[in-house]
Amino acid sequence: MRIDSLTSLRFFAALGVLLHHLDFLGRSTNPSIKSFHTLLFEGFNGVTFFFILSGFIISLSFTERARSGEVSFSDFIFFRVARLYPTHLLTLFAAIVAYRSWPYLASDYRLISNIFLVQATIPDFDYYFSFNGVSWSISAEMIFYSIFCLVAFSSSRQLVAFWLVLMFLILINILAFGANGATGGWLIYINPAFRFIDFLTGMLLYRLFKSNKLRLAPTSATILEVASMAFLGAATLVAVYGGVGFPYRLDIYYILPMSAVIFIFAHQRGFVSRVLAWWPLVLLGDSSFALYMIHQIIVMVGARTMIVEPVNSPVYAAITSSVILVTCVLVSVIIYKFFERPLNIALRRVWSNYRARVSEQPISVDNSDRKTTSTVAL
């Protein structure tokens, strides 16, 4: 089962993170540009969408196949490494080149933490945002996958109890520490132990979806799709202009509206879902991981080479931002089509052949462009 609408929505989540990183707009002295950037800054909530969606899709694609013995947890971990690591290493190298970091690599322990994707576990700004800063999130994802292997077959009641304990701990820490300083920011926003609540939400959302699929007519589904997007948009405006505390906005505030969008669009019944199933949008969604991983480097290099700050002309701000955005999208599609996907297929084939030799139970590898959900997720 492939859910094209959710694949396409991944692009918009990555786009939100990209817009969040247009820092040069926030340094403008033009009140209109600065105000606009205040809204764009909220795009960091795209990470919450990715984490929840990851828990949903991985549960959808893996749980039943694991119960039937078609795949194992070792298959799952290998597939995730094969999916994430090539692009991670490519963009890590790009960051080293772009930021001229190579003279310091021999004595830089941050590089080791990045190579092994453990930087998100270190409560030090210079570590968790080092090199390609956005890679902290896939460092967190690798930990999520390890926890998933432990709780994948737990009962829904146990997972709900786990969710409630995590929420309690997060709220206690927000009240005690807020998001002050690099350590406070790490505790609430980066810390994989707390951010697992997003992935866990996705797991629970899948169980709700599986057991209580809504029987929606196309018109009703369209209304719910629009309503869920309006809910998320309204929540964002309230967050920015309504005084919602920043520590809450870093994660838990957006869990409900993001979950509503994912749950409704997973049904693929409405008009908006049909629009999102248009192949160019699906391609952008498939390329969203590459977009997420490469965009900050391009933004930094673009700002360094194109922009003289402060940017006070709205026309100049729009042109430079558009050039950076289009460049990021084009580069991400190229990475996906000619690097990420071919290498992922090759690695999966190697693993399948290995499994065939060891256990005589090869795993099917889908080489088509129209992948199944399980191919995307695993």
mmCIF file of C-alpha atoms in Angstrom:
data_model
loop_
_atom_site.group_PDB
_atom_site.id
_atom_site.type_symbol
_atom_site.label_atom_id
_atom_site.label_comp_id
_atom_site.label_asym_id
_atom_site.label_seq_id
_atom_site.Cartn_x
_atom_site.Cartn_y
_atom_site.Cartn_z
ATOM 1 C CA MET A 1 0.000 0.000 0.000
ATOM 2 C CA ARG A 2 1.478 3.316 -1.075
ATOM 3 C CA ILE A 3 0.053 6.531 0.370
ATOM 4 C CA ASP A 4 0.921 9.158 -2.225
ATOM 5 C CA SER A 5 -0.801 11.991 -0.374
ATOM 6 C CA LEU A 6 1.454 11.534 2.650
ATOM 7 C CA THR A 7 4.516 11.215 0.416
ATOM 8 C CA SER A 8 3.721 14.580 -1.181
ATOM 9 C CA LEU A 9 3.085 16.192 2.206
ATOM 10 C CA ARG A 10 6.643 15.279 3.178
ATOM 11 C CA PHE A 11 7.811 17.824 0.608
ATOM 12 C CA PHE A 12 5.831 20.610 2.244
ATOM 13 C CA ALA A 13 7.196 19.657 5.665
ATOM 14 C CA ALA A 14 10.753 19.819 4.295
ATOM 15 C CA LEU A 15 9.912 23.114 2.609
ATOM 16 C CA GLY A 16 8.793 24.500 5.961
ATOM 17 C CA VAL A 17 12.147 23.601 7.522
ATOM 18 C CA LEU A 18 13.922 25.231 4.569
ATOM 19 C CA LEU A 19 11.962 28.464 5.048
ATOM 20 C CA HIS A 20 12.768 28.350 8.759
ATOM 21 C CA HIS A 21 16.463 28.441 7.853
ATOM 22 C CA LEU A 22 16.268 31.630 5.746
ATOM 23 C CA ASP A 23 17.978 33.415 8.617
ATOM 24 C CA PHE A 24 19.041 36.419 6.566
ATOM 25 C CA LEU A 25 15.396 37.506 6.373
ATOM 26 C CA GLY A 26 15.211 37.602 10.162
ATOM 27 C CA ARG A 27 18.196 39.957 10.294
ATOM 28 C CA SER A 28 16.477 42.503 8.063
ATOM 29 C CA THR A 29 15.661 45.923 9.494
ATOM 30 C CA ASN A 30 12.596 46.146 7.249
ATOM 31 C CA PRO A 31 9.590 45.552 9.555
ATOM 32 C CA SER A 32 7.586 43.756 6.831
ATOM 33 C CA ILE A 33 10.383 41.314 5.988
ATOM 34 C CA LYS A 34 11.151 40.735 9.642
ATOM 35 C CA SER A 35 7.477 40.076 10.421
ATOM 36 C CA PHE A 36 7.212 37.668 7.483
ATOM 37 C CA HIS A 37 10.267 35.790 8.729
ATOM 38 C CA THR A 38 8.642 35.461 12.155
ATOM 39 C CA LEU A 39 5.962 33.340 10.480
ATOM 40 C CA LEU A 40 8.462 31.414 8.327
ATOM 41 C CA PHE A 41 10.522 30.649 11.428
ATOM 42 C CA GLU A 42 7.726 28.359 12.635
ATOM 43 C CA GLY A 43 8.635 25.992 9.799
ATOM 44 C CA PHE A 44 10.790 24.050 12.269
ATOM 45 C CA ASN A 45 7.574 22.198 13.146
ATOM 46 C CA GLY A 46 8.092 20.217 9.941
ATOM 47 C CA VAL A 47 10.412 17.991 12.010
ATOM 48 C CA THR A 48 7.471 17.020 14.221
ATOM 49 C CA PHE A 49 5.554 16.036 11.083
ATOM 50 C CA PHE A 50 8.471 13.881 9.892
ATOM 51 C CA PHE A 51 8.820 12.092 13.225
ATOM 52 C CA ILE A 52 5.093 11.338 13.554
ATOM 53 C CA LEU A 53 4.861 10.237 9.924
ATOM 54 C CA SER A 54 7.904 8.011 10.387
ATOM 55 C CA GLY A 55 6.247 6.171 13.275
ATOM 56 C CA PHE A 56 3.041 5.790 11.246
ATOM 57 C CA ILE A 57 4.602 4.559 7.993
ATOM 58 C CA ILE A 58 7.131 2.242 9.619
ATOM 59 C CA SER A 59 4.360 0.657 11.677
ATOM 60 C CA LEU A 60 2.258 0.310 8.536
ATOM 61 C CA SER A 61 5.001 -1.255 6.455
ATOM 62 C CA PHE A 62 6.852 -3.349 9.014
ATOM 63 C CA THR A 63 4.595 -4.649 11.777
ATOM 64 C CA GLU A 64 2.482 -7.133 9.835
ATOM 65 C CA ARG A 65 5.403 -8.279 7.697
ATOM 66 C CA ALA A 66 7.401 -8.933 10.868
ATOM 67 C CA ARG A 67 4.533 -10.904 12.439
ATOM 68 C CA SER A 68 4.370 -13.119 9.362
ATOM 69 C CA GLY A 69 8.137 -13.681 9.364
ATOM 70 C CA GLU A 70 8.634 -11.965 6.012
ATOM 71 C CA VAL A 71 11.157 -9.531 7.511
ATOM 72 C CA SER A 72 13.166 -9.433 10.725
ATOM 73 C CA PHE A 73 14.380 -6.624 12.945
ATOM 74 C CA SER A 74 17.853 -6.997 11.429
ATOM 75 C CA ASP A 75 16.275 -6.436 7.997
ATOM 76 C CA PHE A 76 14.514 -3.372 9.353
ATOM 77 C CA ILE A 77 17.690 -1.811 10.780
ATOM 78 C CA PHE A 78 19.678 -2.558 7.618
ATOM 79 C CA PHE A 79 16.987 -1.055 5.391
ATOM 80 C CA ARG A 80 16.905 2.108 7.493
ATOM 81 C CA VAL A 81 20.683 2.445 7.413
ATOM 82 C CA ALA A 82 20.648 1.865 3.643
ATOM 83 C CA ARG A 83 17.964 4.528 3.295
ATOM 84 C CA LEU A 84 19.589 7.222 5.435
ATOM 85 C CA TYR A 85 23.341 6.756 5.464
ATOM 86 C CA PRO A 86 24.344 7.379 1.830
ATOM 87 C CA THR A 87 22.664 10.802 1.710
ATOM 88 C CA HIS A 88 23.855 11.564 5.235
ATOM 89 C CA LEU A 89 27.481 10.876 4.307
ATOM 90 C CA LEU A 90 27.135 12.801 1.034
ATOM 91 C CA THR A 91 25.787 15.900 2.775
ATOM 92 C CA LEU A 92 28.285 15.543 5.634
ATOM 93 C CA PHE A 93 31.069 15.726 3.045
ATOM 94 C CA ALA A 94 29.306 18.665 1.345
ATOM 95 C CA ALA A 95 29.120 20.490 4.690
ATOM 96 C CA ILE A 96 32.831 19.918 5.355
ATOM 97 C CA VAL A 97 33.652 21.426 1.964
ATOM 98 C CA ALA A 98 31.122 24.264 2.132
ATOM 99 C CA TYR A 99 32.080 25.325 5.641
ATOM 100 C CA ARG A 100 35.824 24.819 5.030
ATOM 101 C CA SER A 101 36.082 22.474 8.015
ATOM 102 C CA TRP A 102 38.761 20.112 6.689
ATOM 103 C CA PRO A 103 41.809 21.713 8.454
ATOM 104 C CA TYR A 104 40.360 20.708 11.839
ATOM 105 C CA LEU A 105 39.051 17.217 11.115
ATOM 106 C CA ALA A 106 41.979 15.245 12.531
ATOM 107 C CA SER A 107 41.269 16.471 16.066
ATOM 108 C CA ASP A 108 37.521 17.021 15.758
ATOM 109 C CA TYR A 109 35.525 14.474 17.757
ATOM 110 C CA ARG A 110 32.347 16.022 16.399
ATOM 111 C CA LEU A 111 33.078 14.307 13.088
ATOM 112 C CA ILE A 112 33.070 10.910 14.802
ATOM 113 C CA SER A 113 29.711 11.655 16.416
ATOM 114 C CA ASN A 114 28.316 12.632 13.012
ATOM 115 C CA ILE A 115 29.670 9.579 11.211
ATOM 116 C CA PHE A 116 28.066 7.269 13.778
ATOM 117 C CA LEU A 117 24.939 9.450 14.052
ATOM 118 C CA VAL A 118 25.061 9.873 17.816
ATOM 119 C CA GLN A 119 25.335 13.681 17.917
ATOM 120 C CA ALA A 120 21.724 14.122 19.044
ATOM 121 C CA THR A 121 22.545 12.341 22.314
ATOM 122 C CA ILE A 122 25.174 14.934 23.277
ATOM 123 C CA PRO A 123 23.743 18.028 25.038
ATOM 124 C CA ASP A 124 26.256 20.381 23.486
ATOM 125 C CA PHE A 125 25.291 22.844 20.732
ATOM 126 C CA ASP A 126 28.690 22.408 19.069
ATOM 127 C CA TYR A 127 27.970 18.700 18.704
ATOM 128 C CA TYR A 128 24.287 18.305 17.908
ATOM 129 C CA PHE A 129 24.307 21.106 15.324
ATOM 130 C CA SER A 130 27.803 20.403 13.987
ATOM 131 C CA PHE A 131 28.628 20.110 10.272
ATOM 132 C CA ASN A 132 25.314 19.490 8.494
ATOM 133 C CA GLY A 133 23.197 20.709 11.390
ATOM 134 C CA VAL A 134 19.925 19.120 10.282
ATOM 135 C CA SER A 135 21.406 15.625 10.569
ATOM 136 C CA TRP A 136 20.662 15.708 14.321
ATOM 137 C CA SER A 137 17.161 14.551 13.413
ATOM 138 C CA ILE A 138 18.298 11.355 11.696
ATOM 139 C CA SER A 139 20.600 10.751 14.653
ATOM 140 C CA ALA A 140 17.429 10.849 16.759
ATOM 141 C CA GLU A 141 15.625 8.642 14.220
ATOM 142 C CA MET A 142 18.265 5.918 14.551
ATOM 143 C CA ILE A 143 17.535 5.801 18.269
ATOM 144 C CA PHE A 144 13.794 5.715 17.550
ATOM 145 C CA TYR A 145 14.339 2.650 15.371
ATOM 146 C CA SER A 146 16.175 0.870 18.181
ATOM 147 C CA ILE A 147 13.328 1.608 20.608
ATOM 148 C CA PHE A 148 10.800 0.564 17.963
ATOM 149 C CA CYS A 149 12.402 -2.888 17.806
ATOM 150 C CA LEU A 150 11.735 -3.213 21.541
ATOM 151 C CA VAL A 151 8.122 -1.977 21.595
ATOM 152 C CA ALA A 152 6.781 -2.839 18.115
ATOM 153 C CA PHE A 153 4.632 -5.704 19.416
ATOM 154 C CA SER A 154 3.573 -4.096 22.689
ATOM 155 C CA SER A 155 -0.141 -3.711 23.242
ATOM 156 C CA SER A 156 -1.808 -0.416 22.419
ATOM 157 C CA ARG A 157 -2.586 0.028 26.121
ATOM 158 C CA GLN A 158 1.112 -0.280 26.942
ATOM 159 C CA LEU A 159 2.039 2.213 24.218
ATOM 160 C CA VAL A 160 -0.544 4.700 25.488
ATOM 161 C CA ALA A 161 0.898 4.362 29.002
ATOM 162 C CA PHE A 162 4.389 4.941 27.579
ATOM 163 C CA TRP A 163 3.090 8.029 25.728
ATOM 164 C CA LEU A 164 1.529 9.454 28.891
ATOM 165 C CA VAL A 165 4.723 8.947 30.896
ATOM 166 C CA LEU A 166 6.758 10.707 28.197
ATOM 167 C CA MET A 167 4.298 13.595 28.035
ATOM 168 C CA PHE A 168 4.408 13.977 31.832
ATOM 169 C CA LEU A 169 8.211 14.042 31.844
ATOM 170 C CA ILE A 170 8.335 16.553 28.995
ATOM 171 C CA LEU A 171 5.870 18.890 30.711
ATOM 172 C CA ILE A 172 7.765 18.668 34.005
ATOM 173 C CA ASN A 173 11.016 19.543 32.255
ATOM 174 C CA ILE A 174 9.443 22.410 30.323
ATOM 175 C CA LEU A 175 8.126 23.859 33.567
ATOM 176 C CA ALA A 176 11.483 23.335 35.286
ATOM 177 C CA PHE A 177 13.936 24.352 32.562
ATOM 178 C CA GLY A 178 12.023 25.885 29.640
ATOM 179 C CA ALA A 179 14.169 26.056 26.538
ATOM 180 C CA ASN A 180 16.805 28.399 27.913
ATOM 181 C CA GLY A 181 20.259 28.135 26.448
ATOM 182 C CA ALA A 182 21.812 25.358 24.424
ATOM 183 C CA THR A 183 21.162 22.712 27.089
ATOM 184 C CA GLY A 184 17.502 23.668 27.506
ATOM 185 C CA GLY A 185 17.040 23.628 23.742
ATOM 186 C CA TRP A 186 18.619 20.200 23.569
ATOM 187 C CA LEU A 187 16.463 18.817 26.366
ATOM 188 C CA ILE A 188 13.140 19.750 24.754
ATOM 189 C CA TYR A 189 13.859 19.901 21.012
ATOM 190 C CA ILE A 190 16.796 17.562 20.296
ATOM 191 C CA ASN A 191 16.796 14.970 23.085
ATOM 192 C CA PRO A 192 15.828 11.653 21.389
ATOM 193 C CA ALA A 193 14.296 10.313 24.604
ATOM 194 C CA PHE A 194 11.700 13.096 24.629
ATOM 195 C CA ARG A 195 11.303 13.401 20.851
ATOM 196 C CA PHE A 196 10.364 9.720 20.716
ATOM 197 C CA ILE A 197 6.893 10.894 21.749
ATOM 198 C CA ASP A 198 6.392 12.018 18.129
ATOM 199 C CA PHE A 199 7.393 8.641 16.689
ATOM 200 C CA LEU A 200 5.266 6.904 19.328
ATOM 201 C CA THR A 201 2.327 9.108 18.362
ATOM 202 C CA GLY A 202 2.749 7.875 14.789
ATOM 203 C CA MET A 203 2.730 4.258 15.974
ATOM 204 C CA LEU A 204 -0.502 4.817 17.891
ATOM 205 C CA LEU A 205 -1.980 6.729 14.981
ATOM 206 C CA TYR A 206 -1.355 3.736 12.722
ATOM 207 C CA ARG A 207 -3.127 1.426 15.168
ATOM 208 C CA LEU A 208 -6.099 3.783 15.236
ATOM 209 C CA PHE A 209 -6.061 3.944 11.428
ATOM 210 C CA LYS A 210 -5.878 0.178 11.100
ATOM 211 C CA SER A 211 -8.700 -0.558 13.532
ATOM 212 C CA ASN A 212 -11.003 2.384 12.786
ATOM 213 C CA LYS A 213 -10.707 3.405 9.150
ATOM 214 C CA LEU A 214 -13.244 6.101 8.418
ATOM 215 C CA ARG A 215 -15.781 5.223 5.739
ATOM 216 C CA LEU A 216 -15.699 8.552 3.990
ATOM 217 C CA ALA A 217 -17.476 9.704 0.874
ATOM 218 C CA PRO A 218 -15.240 11.856 -1.353
ATOM 219 C CA THR A 219 -17.062 15.051 -0.377
ATOM 220 C CA SER A 220 -16.814 14.341 3.345
ATOM 221 C CA ALA A 221 -13.176 13.366 2.968
ATOM 222 C CA THR A 222 -12.432 16.610 1.119
ATOM 223 C CA ILE A 223 -14.069 18.641 3.894
ATOM 224 C CA LEU A 224 -12.005 16.822 6.516
ATOM 225 C CA GLU A 225 -8.803 17.269 4.513
ATOM 226 C CA VAL A 226 -9.353 21.003 4.227
ATOM 227 C CA ALA A 227 -10.375 21.184 7.897
ATOM 228 C CA SER A 228 -7.223 19.364 9.039
ATOM 229 C CA MET A 229 -5.009 21.733 7.047
ATOM 230 C CA ALA A 230 -6.952 24.720 8.391
ATOM 231 C CA PHE A 231 -6.490 23.336 11.909
ATOM 232 C CA LEU A 232 -2.728 23.165 11.407
ATOM 233 C CA GLY A 233 -2.636 26.628 9.836
ATOM 234 C CA ALA A 234 -4.705 28.118 12.655
ATOM 235 C CA ALA A 235 -2.525 26.408 15.263
ATOM 236 C CA THR A 236 0.544 27.936 13.620
ATOM 237 C CA LEU A 237 -0.933 31.440 13.619
ATOM 238 C CA VAL A 238 -1.994 31.084 17.246
ATOM 239 C CA ALA A 239 1.491 29.849 18.130
ATOM 240 C CA VAL A 240 3.199 32.806 16.463
ATOM 241 C CA TYR A 241 0.816 35.622 17.306
ATOM 242 C CA GLY A 242 -1.130 34.236 20.269
ATOM 243 C CA GLY A 243 1.664 33.957 22.756
ATOM 244 C CA VAL A 244 2.055 30.171 22.987
ATOM 245 C CA GLY A 245 5.238 29.538 24.957
ATOM 246 C CA PHE A 246 8.212 28.678 22.760
ATOM 247 C CA PRO A 247 9.202 25.541 24.743
ATOM 248 C CA TYR A 248 5.754 24.063 24.029
ATOM 249 C CA ARG A 249 5.963 25.003 20.338
ATOM 250 C CA LEU A 250 9.264 23.176 19.992
ATOM 251 C CA ASP A 251 7.371 19.897 19.902
ATOM 252 C CA ILE A 252 4.287 18.913 21.867
ATOM 253 C CA TYR A 253 2.070 21.826 20.807
ATOM 254 C CA TYR A 254 2.044 20.613 17.194
ATOM 255 C CA ILE A 255 1.462 16.903 17.873
ATOM 256 C CA LEU A 256 -2.341 17.112 17.667
ATOM 257 C CA PRO A 257 -2.702 19.165 14.443
ATOM 258 C CA MET A 258 0.057 17.193 12.706
ATOM 259 C CA SER A 259 -1.599 13.921 13.726
ATOM 260 C CA ALA A 260 -4.945 15.115 12.405
ATOM 261 C CA VAL A 261 -3.423 15.880 8.985
ATOM 262 C CA ILE A 262 -1.651 12.515 8.777
ATOM 263 C CA PHE A 263 -4.682 10.501 9.900
ATOM 264 C CA ILE A 264 -7.108 12.172 7.472
ATOM 265 C CA PHE A 265 -4.802 12.127 4.457
ATOM 266 C CA ALA A 266 -3.861 8.489 5.077
ATOM 267 C CA HIS A 267 -7.372 7.590 3.892
ATOM 268 C CA GLN A 268 -6.709 9.107 0.414
ATOM 269 C CA ARG A 269 -10.386 9.736 -0.200
ATOM 270 C CA GLY A 270 -10.735 13.462 -0.819
ATOM 271 C CA PHE A 271 -10.014 15.875 -3.651
ATOM 272 C CA VAL A 272 -6.907 17.298 -1.969
ATOM 273 C CA SER A 273 -5.456 13.777 -1.724
ATOM 274 C CA ARG A 274 -6.044 13.302 -5.446
ATOM 275 C CA VAL A 275 -4.203 16.550 -6.141
ATOM 276 C CA LEU A 276 -1.331 15.437 -3.909
ATOM 277 C CA ALA A 277 -1.149 12.159 -5.849
ATOM 278 C CA TRP A 278 -0.069 14.116 -8.966
ATOM 279 C CA TRP A 279 3.265 12.608 -9.979
ATOM 280 C CA PRO A 280 5.395 15.806 -9.818
ATOM 281 C CA LEU A 281 4.302 16.324 -6.209
ATOM 282 C CA VAL A 282 4.988 12.670 -5.405
ATOM 283 C CA LEU A 283 8.460 13.047 -6.938
ATOM 284 C CA LEU A 284 9.072 16.101 -4.752
ATOM 285 C CA GLY A 285 7.882 14.067 -1.777
ATOM 286 C CA ASP A 286 10.230 11.229 -2.661
ATOM 287 C CA SER A 287 13.026 13.816 -2.898
ATOM 288 C CA SER A 288 12.104 15.432 0.415
ATOM 289 C CA PHE A 289 14.762 13.605 2.436
ATOM 290 C CA ALA A 290 17.450 14.887 0.090
ATOM 291 C CA LEU A 291 15.883 18.364 0.249
ATOM 292 C CA TYR A 292 15.901 18.257 4.033
ATOM 293 C CA MET A 293 19.509 17.093 4.178
ATOM 294 C CA ILE A 294 21.007 19.484 1.592
ATOM 295 C CA HIS A 295 19.004 22.682 1.998
ATOM 296 C CA GLN A 296 20.819 24.272 4.952
ATOM 297 C CA ILE A 297 24.153 23.962 3.187
ATOM 298 C CA ILE A 298 22.769 25.602 0.040
ATOM 299 C CA VAL A 299 21.092 28.340 2.103
ATOM 300 C CA MET A 300 24.361 29.104 3.904
ATOM 301 C CA VAL A 301 26.436 29.130 0.711
ATOM 302 C CA GLY A 302 23.781 31.110 -1.167
ATOM 303 C CA ALA A 303 23.548 33.722 1.567
ATOM 304 C CA ARG A 304 27.333 34.013 1.670
ATOM 305 C CA THR A 305 27.703 34.477 -2.090
ATOM 306 C CA MET A 306 24.524 36.318 -3.131
ATOM 307 C CA ILE A 307 23.374 38.447 -0.240
ATOM 308 C CA VAL A 308 24.629 41.664 1.235
ATOM 309 C CA GLU A 309 22.974 42.125 4.618
ATOM 310 C CA PRO A 310 20.785 43.573 5.870
ATOM 311 C CA VAL A 311 18.208 42.622 3.245
ATOM 312 C CA ASN A 312 15.754 45.526 3.353
ATOM 313 C CA SER A 313 14.201 45.393 -0.111
ATOM 314 C CA PRO A 314 11.158 43.092 -0.324
ATOM 315 C CA VAL A 315 11.845 42.529 -4.041
ATOM 316 C CA TYR A 316 15.480 41.599 -3.399
ATOM 317 C CA ALA A 317 14.423 39.355 -0.509
ATOM 318 C CA ALA A 318 11.858 37.580 -2.713
ATOM 319 C CA ILE A 319 14.298 37.085 -5.611
ATOM 320 C CA THR A 320 17.186 35.765 -3.537
ATOM 321 C CA SER A 321 14.914 33.501 -1.476
ATOM 322 C CA SER A 322 13.307 32.116 -4.651
ATOM 323 C CA VAL A 323 16.695 31.410 -6.250
ATOM 324 C CA ILE A 324 17.828 29.537 -3.148
ATOM 325 C CA LEU A 325 14.551 27.627 -2.910
ATOM 326 C CA VAL A 326 14.556 26.539 -6.566
ATOM 327 C CA THR A 327 18.216 25.526 -6.327
ATOM 328 C CA CYS A 328 17.516 23.412 -3.252
ATOM 329 C CA VAL A 329 14.596 21.640 -4.932
ATOM 330 C CA LEU A 330 16.493 20.929 -8.156
ATOM 331 C CA VAL A 331 19.549 19.623 -6.320
ATOM 332 C CA SER A 332 17.359 17.418 -4.110
ATOM 333 C CA VAL A 333 15.636 15.811 -7.111
ATOM 334 C CA ILE A 334 19.023 15.142 -8.722
ATOM 335 C CA ILE A 335 20.355 13.581 -5.500
ATOM 336 C CA TYR A 336 17.259 11.411 -5.159
ATOM 337 C CA LYS A 337 17.108 10.230 -8.771
ATOM 338 C CA PHE A 338 20.822 9.656 -9.400
ATOM 339 C CA PHE A 339 22.310 8.927 -5.977
ATOM 340 C CA GLU A 340 19.922 8.143 -3.133
ATOM 341 C CA ARG A 341 17.480 5.822 -4.899
ATOM 342 C CA PRO A 342 19.951 3.846 -7.063
ATOM 343 C CA LEU A 343 22.257 3.293 -4.099
ATOM 344 C CA ASN A 344 19.368 2.278 -1.863
ATOM 345 C CA ILE A 345 18.215 -0.294 -4.436
ATOM 346 C CA ALA A 346 21.764 -1.642 -4.792
ATOM 347 C CA LEU A 347 22.222 -1.997 -1.039
ATOM 348 C CA ARG A 348 18.853 -3.702 -0.663
ATOM 349 C CA ARG A 349 19.782 -6.127 -3.424
ATOM 350 C CA VAL A 350 23.066 -6.946 -1.687
ATOM 351 C CA TRP A 351 21.202 -7.601 1.550
ATOM 352 C CA SER A 352 18.599 -9.737 -0.195
ATOM 353 C CA ASN A 353 21.317 -11.845 -1.807
ATOM 354 C CA TYR A 354 23.052 -12.210 1.552
ATOM 355 C CA ARG A 355 19.816 -13.322 3.174
ATOM 356 C CA ALA A 356 19.260 -15.805 0.354
ATOM 357 C CA ARG A 357 22.672 -17.373 0.979
ATOM 358 C CA VAL A 358 22.316 -17.458 4.768
ATOM 359 C CA SER A 359 18.680 -18.404 5.251
ATOM 360 C CA GLU A 360 17.421 -19.202 1.767
ATOM 361 C CA GLN A 361 14.717 -16.589 2.332
ATOM 362 C CA PRO A 362 15.480 -13.645 0.053
ATOM 363 C CA ILE A 363 13.647 -10.393 0.606
ATOM 364 C CA SER A 364 11.924 -8.925 -2.416
ATOM 365 C CA VAL A 365 13.413 -5.699 -3.723
ATOM 366 C CA ASP A 366 11.184 -3.327 -5.661
ATOM 367 C CA ASN A 367 13.188 -1.642 -8.447
ATOM 368 C CA SER A 368 10.311 0.290 -9.957
ATOM 369 C CA ASP A 369 9.719 4.014 -9.642
ATOM 370 C CA ARG A 370 6.290 3.340 -8.140
ATOM 371 C CA LYS A 371 7.510 1.875 -4.880
ATOM 372 C CA THR A 372 5.305 0.319 -2.249
ATOM 373 C CA THR A 373 4.975 1.995 1.099
ATOM 374 C CA SER A 374 7.161 -0.707 2.612
ATOM 375 C CA THR A 375 9.983 0.141 0.196
ATOM 376 C CA VAL A 376 9.778 3.792 1.192
ATOM 377 C CA ALA A 377 9.582 3.112 4.896
ATOM 378 C CA LEU A 378 12.057 0.284 5.192
#
